[in-house]
mmCIF file with all atom_site columns, C-alpha atoms in Angstrom:
data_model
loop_
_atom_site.group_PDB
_atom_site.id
_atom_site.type_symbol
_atom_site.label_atom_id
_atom_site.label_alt_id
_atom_site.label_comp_id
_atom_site.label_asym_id
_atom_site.label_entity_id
_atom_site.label_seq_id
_atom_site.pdbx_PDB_ins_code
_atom_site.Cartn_x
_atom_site.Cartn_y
_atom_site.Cartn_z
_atom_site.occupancy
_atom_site.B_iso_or_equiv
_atom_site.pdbx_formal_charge
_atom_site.auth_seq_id
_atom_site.auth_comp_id
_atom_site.auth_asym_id
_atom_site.auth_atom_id
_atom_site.pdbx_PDB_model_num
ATOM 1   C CA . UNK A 1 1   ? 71.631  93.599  83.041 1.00 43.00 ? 1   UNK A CA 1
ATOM 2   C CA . UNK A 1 2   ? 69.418  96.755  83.002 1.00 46.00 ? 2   UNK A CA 1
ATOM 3   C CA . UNK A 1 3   ? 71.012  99.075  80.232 1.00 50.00 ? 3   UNK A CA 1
ATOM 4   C CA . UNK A 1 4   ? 69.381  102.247 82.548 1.00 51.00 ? 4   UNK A CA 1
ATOM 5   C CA . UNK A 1 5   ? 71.088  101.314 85.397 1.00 47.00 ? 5   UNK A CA 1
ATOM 6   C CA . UNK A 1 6   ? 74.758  99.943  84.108 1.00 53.00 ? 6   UNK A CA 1
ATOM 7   C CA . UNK A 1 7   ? 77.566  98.330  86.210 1.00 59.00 ? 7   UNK A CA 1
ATOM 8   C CA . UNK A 1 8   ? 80.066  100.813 86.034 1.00 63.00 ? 8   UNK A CA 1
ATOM 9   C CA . UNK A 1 9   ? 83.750  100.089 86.254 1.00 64.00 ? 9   UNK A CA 1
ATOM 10  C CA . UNK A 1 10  ? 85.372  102.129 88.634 1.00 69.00 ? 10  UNK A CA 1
ATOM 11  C CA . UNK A 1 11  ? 89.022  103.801 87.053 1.00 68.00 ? 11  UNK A CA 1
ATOM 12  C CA . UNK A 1 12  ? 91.437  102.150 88.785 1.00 69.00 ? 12  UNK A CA 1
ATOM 13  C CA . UNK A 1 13  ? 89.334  98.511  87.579 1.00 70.00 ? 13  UNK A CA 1
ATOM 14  C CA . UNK A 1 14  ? 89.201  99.448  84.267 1.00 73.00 ? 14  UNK A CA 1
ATOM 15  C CA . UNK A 1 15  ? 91.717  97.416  81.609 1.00 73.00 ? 15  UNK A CA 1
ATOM 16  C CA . UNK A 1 16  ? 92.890  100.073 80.460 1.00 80.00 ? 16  UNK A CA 1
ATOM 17  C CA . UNK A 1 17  ? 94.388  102.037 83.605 1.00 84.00 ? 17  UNK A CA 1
ATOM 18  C CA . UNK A 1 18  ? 98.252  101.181 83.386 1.00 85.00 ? 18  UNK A CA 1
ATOM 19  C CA . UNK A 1 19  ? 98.489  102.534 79.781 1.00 87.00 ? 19  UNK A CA 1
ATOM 20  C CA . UNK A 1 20  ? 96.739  105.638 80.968 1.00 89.00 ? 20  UNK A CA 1
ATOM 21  C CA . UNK A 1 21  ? 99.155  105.498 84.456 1.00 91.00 ? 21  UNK A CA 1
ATOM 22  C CA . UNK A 1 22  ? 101.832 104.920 81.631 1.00 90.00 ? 22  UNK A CA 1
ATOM 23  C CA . UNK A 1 23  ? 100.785 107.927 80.023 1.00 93.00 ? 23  UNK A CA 1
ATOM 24  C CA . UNK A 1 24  ? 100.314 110.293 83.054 1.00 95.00 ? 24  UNK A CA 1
ATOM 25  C CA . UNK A 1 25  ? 104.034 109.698 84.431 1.00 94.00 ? 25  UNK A CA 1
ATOM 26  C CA . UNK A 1 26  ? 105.414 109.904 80.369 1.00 94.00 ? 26  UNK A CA 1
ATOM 27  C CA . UNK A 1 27  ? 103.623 113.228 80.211 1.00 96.00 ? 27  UNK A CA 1
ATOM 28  C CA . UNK A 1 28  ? 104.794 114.615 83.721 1.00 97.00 ? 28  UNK A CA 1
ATOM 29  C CA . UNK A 1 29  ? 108.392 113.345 82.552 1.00 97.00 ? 29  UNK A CA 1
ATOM 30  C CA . UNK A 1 30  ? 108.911 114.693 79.607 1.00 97.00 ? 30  UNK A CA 1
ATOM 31  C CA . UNK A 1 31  ? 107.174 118.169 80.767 1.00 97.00 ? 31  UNK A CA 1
ATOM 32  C CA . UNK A 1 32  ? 109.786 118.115 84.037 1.00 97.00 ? 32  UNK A CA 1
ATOM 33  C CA . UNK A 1 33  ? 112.939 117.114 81.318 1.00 97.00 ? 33  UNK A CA 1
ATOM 34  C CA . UNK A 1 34  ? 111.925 120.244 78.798 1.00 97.00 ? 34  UNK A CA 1
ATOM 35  C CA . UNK A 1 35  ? 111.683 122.076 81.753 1.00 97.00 ? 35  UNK A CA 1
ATOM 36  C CA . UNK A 1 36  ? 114.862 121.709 83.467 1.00 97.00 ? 36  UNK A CA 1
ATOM 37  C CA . UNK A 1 37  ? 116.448 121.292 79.721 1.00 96.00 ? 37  UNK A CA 1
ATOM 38  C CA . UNK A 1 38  ? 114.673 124.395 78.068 1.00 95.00 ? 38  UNK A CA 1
ATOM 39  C CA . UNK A 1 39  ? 112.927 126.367 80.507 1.00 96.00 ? 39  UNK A CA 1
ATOM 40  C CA . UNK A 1 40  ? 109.773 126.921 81.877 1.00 96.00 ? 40  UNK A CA 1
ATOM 41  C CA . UNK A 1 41  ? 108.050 127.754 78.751 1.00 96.00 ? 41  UNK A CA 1
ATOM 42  C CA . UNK A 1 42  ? 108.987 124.664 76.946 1.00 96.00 ? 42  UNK A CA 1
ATOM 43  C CA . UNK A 1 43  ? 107.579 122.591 80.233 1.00 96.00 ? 43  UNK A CA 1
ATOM 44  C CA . UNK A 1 44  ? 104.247 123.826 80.340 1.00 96.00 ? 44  UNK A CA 1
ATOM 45  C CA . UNK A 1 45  ? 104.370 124.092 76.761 1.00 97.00 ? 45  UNK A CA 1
ATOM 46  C CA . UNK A 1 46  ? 105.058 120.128 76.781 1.00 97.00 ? 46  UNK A CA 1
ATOM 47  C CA . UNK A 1 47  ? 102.583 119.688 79.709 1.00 97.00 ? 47  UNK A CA 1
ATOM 48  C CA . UNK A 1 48  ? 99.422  121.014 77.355 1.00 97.00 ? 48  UNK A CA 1
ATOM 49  C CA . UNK A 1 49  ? 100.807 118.754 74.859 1.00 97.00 ? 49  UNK A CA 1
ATOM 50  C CA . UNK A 1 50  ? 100.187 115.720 77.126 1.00 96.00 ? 50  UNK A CA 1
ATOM 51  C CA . UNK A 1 51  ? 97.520  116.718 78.705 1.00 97.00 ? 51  UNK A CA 1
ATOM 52  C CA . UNK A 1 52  ? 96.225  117.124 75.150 1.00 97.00 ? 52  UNK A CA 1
ATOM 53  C CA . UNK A 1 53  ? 96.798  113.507 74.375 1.00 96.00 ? 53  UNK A CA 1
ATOM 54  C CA . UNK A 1 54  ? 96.186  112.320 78.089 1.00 95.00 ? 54  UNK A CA 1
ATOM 55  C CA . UNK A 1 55  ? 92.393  114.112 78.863 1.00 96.00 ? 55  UNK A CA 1
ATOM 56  C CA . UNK A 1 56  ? 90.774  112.771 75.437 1.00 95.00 ? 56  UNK A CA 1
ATOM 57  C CA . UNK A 1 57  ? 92.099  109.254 76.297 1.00 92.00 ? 57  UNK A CA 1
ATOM 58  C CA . UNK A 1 58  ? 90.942  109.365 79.532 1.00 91.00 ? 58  UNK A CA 1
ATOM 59  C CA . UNK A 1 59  ? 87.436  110.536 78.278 1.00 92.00 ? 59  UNK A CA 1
ATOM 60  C CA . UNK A 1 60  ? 87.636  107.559 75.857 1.00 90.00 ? 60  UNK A CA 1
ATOM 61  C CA . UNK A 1 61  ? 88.551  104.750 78.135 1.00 86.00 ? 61  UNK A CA 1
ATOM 62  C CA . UNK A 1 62  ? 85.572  106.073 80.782 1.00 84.00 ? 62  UNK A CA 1
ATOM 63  C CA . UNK A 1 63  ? 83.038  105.622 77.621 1.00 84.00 ? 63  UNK A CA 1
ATOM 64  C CA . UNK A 1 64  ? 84.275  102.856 75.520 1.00 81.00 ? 64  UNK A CA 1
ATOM 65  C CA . UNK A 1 65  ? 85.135  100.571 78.824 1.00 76.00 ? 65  UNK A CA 1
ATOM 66  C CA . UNK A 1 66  ? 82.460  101.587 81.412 1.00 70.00 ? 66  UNK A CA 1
ATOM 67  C CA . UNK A 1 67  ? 80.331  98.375  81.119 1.00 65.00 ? 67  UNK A CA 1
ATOM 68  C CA . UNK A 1 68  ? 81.938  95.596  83.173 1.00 57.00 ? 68  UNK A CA 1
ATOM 69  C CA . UNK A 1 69  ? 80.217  92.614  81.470 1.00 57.00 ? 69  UNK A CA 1
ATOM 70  C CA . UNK A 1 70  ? 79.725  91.780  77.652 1.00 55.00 ? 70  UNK A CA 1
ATOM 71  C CA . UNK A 1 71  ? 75.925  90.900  77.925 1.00 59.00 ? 71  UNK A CA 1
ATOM 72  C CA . UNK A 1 72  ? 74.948  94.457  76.183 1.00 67.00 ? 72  UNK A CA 1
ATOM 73  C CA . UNK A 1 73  ? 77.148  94.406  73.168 1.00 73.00 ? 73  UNK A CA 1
ATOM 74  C CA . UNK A 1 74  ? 75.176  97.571  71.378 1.00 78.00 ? 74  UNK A CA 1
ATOM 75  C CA . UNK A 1 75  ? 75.401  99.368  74.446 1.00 77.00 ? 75  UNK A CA 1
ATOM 76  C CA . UNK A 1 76  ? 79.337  98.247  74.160 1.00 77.00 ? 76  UNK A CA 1
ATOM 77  C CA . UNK A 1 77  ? 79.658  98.999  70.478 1.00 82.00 ? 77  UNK A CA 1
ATOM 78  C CA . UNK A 1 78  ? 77.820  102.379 70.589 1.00 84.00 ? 78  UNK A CA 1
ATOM 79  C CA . UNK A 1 79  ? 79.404  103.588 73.582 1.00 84.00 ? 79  UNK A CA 1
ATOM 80  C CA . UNK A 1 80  ? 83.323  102.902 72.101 1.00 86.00 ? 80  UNK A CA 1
ATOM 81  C CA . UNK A 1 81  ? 81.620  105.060 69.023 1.00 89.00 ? 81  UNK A CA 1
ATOM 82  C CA . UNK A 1 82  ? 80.832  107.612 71.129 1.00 88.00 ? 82  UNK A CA 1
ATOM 83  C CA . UNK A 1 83  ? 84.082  107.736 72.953 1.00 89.00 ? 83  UNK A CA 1
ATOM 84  C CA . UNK A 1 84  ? 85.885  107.936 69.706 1.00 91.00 ? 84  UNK A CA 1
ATOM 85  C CA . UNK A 1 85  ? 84.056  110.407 68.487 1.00 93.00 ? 85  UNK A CA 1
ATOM 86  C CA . UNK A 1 86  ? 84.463  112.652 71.340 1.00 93.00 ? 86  UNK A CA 1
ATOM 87  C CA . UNK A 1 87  ? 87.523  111.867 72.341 1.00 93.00 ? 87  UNK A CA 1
ATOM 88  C CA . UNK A 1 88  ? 88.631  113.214 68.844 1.00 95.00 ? 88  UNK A CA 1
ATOM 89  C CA . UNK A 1 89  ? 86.258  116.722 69.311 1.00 96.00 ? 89  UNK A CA 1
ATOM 90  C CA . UNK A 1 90  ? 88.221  116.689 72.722 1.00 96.00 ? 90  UNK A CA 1
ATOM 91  C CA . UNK A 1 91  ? 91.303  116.846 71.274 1.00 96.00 ? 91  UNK A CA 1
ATOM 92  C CA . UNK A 1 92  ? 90.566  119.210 68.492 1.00 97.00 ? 92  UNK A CA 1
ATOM 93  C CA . UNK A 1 93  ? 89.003  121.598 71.297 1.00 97.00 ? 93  UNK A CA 1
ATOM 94  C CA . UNK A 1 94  ? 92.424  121.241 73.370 1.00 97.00 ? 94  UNK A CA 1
ATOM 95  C CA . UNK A 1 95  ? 94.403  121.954 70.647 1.00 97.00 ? 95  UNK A CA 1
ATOM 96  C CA . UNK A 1 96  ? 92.445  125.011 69.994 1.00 97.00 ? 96  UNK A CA 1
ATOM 97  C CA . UNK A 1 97  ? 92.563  126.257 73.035 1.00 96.00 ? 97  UNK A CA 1
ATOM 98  C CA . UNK A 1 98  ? 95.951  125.839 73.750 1.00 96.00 ? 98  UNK A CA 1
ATOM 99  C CA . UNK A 1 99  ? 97.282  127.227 70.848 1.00 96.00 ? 99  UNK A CA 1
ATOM 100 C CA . UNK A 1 100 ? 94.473  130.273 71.268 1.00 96.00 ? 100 UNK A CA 1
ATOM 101 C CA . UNK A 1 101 ? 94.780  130.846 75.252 1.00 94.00 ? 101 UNK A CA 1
ATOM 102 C CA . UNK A 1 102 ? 98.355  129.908 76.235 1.00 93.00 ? 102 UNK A CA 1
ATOM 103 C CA . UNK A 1 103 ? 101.014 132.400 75.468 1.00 93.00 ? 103 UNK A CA 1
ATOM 104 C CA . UNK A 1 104 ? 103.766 132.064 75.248 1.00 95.00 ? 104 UNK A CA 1
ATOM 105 C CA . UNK A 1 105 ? 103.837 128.836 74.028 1.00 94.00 ? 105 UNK A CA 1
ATOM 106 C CA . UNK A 1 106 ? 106.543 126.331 72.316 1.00 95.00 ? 106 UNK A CA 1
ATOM 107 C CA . UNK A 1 107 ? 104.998 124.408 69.096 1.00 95.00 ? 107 UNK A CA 1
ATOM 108 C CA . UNK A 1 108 ? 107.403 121.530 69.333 1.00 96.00 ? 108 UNK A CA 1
ATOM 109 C CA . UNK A 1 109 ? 107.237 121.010 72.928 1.00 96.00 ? 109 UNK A CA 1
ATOM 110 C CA . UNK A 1 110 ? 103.711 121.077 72.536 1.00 97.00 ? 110 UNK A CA 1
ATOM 111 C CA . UNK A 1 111 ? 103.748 118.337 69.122 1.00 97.00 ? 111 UNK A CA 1
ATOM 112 C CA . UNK A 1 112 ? 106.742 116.511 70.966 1.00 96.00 ? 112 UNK A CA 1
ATOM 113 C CA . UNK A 1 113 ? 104.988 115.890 74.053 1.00 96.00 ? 113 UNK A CA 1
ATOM 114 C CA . UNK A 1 114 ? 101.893 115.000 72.194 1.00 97.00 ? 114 UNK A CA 1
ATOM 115 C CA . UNK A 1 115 ? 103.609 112.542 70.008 1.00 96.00 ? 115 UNK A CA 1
ATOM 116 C CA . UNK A 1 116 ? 105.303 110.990 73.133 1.00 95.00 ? 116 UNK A CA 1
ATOM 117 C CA . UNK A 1 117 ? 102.258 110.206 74.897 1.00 95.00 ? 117 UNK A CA 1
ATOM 118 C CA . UNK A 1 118 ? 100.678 108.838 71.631 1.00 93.00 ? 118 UNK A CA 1
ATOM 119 C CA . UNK A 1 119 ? 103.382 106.740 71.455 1.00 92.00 ? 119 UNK A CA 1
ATOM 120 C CA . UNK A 1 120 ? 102.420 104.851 74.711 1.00 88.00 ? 120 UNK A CA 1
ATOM 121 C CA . UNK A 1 121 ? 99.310  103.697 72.889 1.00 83.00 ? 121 UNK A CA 1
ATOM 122 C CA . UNK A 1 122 ? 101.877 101.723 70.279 1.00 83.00 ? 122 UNK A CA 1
ATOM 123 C CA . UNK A 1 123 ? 103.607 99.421  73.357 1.00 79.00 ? 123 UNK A CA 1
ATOM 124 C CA . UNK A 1 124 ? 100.219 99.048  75.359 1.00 76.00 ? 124 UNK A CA 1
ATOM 125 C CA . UNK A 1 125 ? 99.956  95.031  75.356 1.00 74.00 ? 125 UNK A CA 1
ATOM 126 C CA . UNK A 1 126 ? 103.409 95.421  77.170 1.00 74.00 ? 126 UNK A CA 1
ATOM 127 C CA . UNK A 1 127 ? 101.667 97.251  80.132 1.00 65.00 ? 127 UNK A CA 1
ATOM 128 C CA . UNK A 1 128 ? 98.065  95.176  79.995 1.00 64.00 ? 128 UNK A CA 1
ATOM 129 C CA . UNK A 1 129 ? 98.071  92.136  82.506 1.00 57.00 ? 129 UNK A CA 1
ATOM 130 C CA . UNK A 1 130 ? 95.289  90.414  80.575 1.00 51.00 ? 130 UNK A CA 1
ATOM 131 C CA . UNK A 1 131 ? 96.012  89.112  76.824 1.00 49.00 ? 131 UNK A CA 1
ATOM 132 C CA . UNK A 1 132 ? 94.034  89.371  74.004 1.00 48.00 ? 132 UNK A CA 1
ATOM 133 C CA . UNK A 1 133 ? 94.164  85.721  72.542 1.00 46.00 ? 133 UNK A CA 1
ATOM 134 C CA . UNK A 1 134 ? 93.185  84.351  76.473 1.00 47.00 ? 134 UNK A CA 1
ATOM 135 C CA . UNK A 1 135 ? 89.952  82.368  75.719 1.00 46.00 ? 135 UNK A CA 1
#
């Protein structure tokens, strides 16, 4: 494998796409339930809190797991450090920006939200076909 010309994983192939599908319709949810519960502020307000969680994951899982085969494990390694590591100035940016650009805006919707979709993360080798212990 040539590391200047990688084989890239589309999306929808990559291991990680039903906890980010997971993620999408548990954001979208929960922003349609505040919604219809609190109001429209409180939706979008709990929409930017997904999409806070949601965008930075989706950043990481296009870095860390764009290499389909294992033969280049630095080019592996360094590209899940880069993914973290932006994936984390992604969020920090969103946050930022959200809290700086969107008024009015709903703190706990936003946190809630946030939290939810974080959450996912925790019951993720529920939603991945392939196990880790498989040989």
């Amino acid at each position: 494998m040539d590391l200047r010309t990688p084989n890239r994983l589309p999306l929808h192939r990559l291991p990680v796409f039903p906890v980010l599908l997971a993620q999408l319709v548990a954001c979208l949810l929960a922003a349609l339930m505040l919604w219809l519960w609190r109001g429209p502020v409180a939706g979008y307000s709990g929409l930017c809190g997904g999409l806070i969680a949601w965008l930075p994951n989706l950043y990481f899982a296009h870095k860390a797991f764009r290499f389909g085969v294992a033969r280049a494990a630095q080019a592996i390694v360094r590209s899940f450090y880069a993914g973290e590591a932006g994936k984390l100035i992604l969020t920090a940016v969103l946050f930022a920006l959200t809290f700086a650009g969107v008024k009015p805006l709903e703190a706990l919707a936003v946190f809630g939200v946030f939290l939810l979709i974080q959450a996912v993360n925790w019951f993720a080798p529920l939603l991945m076909r392939t196990r880790l212990s498989r040989p």
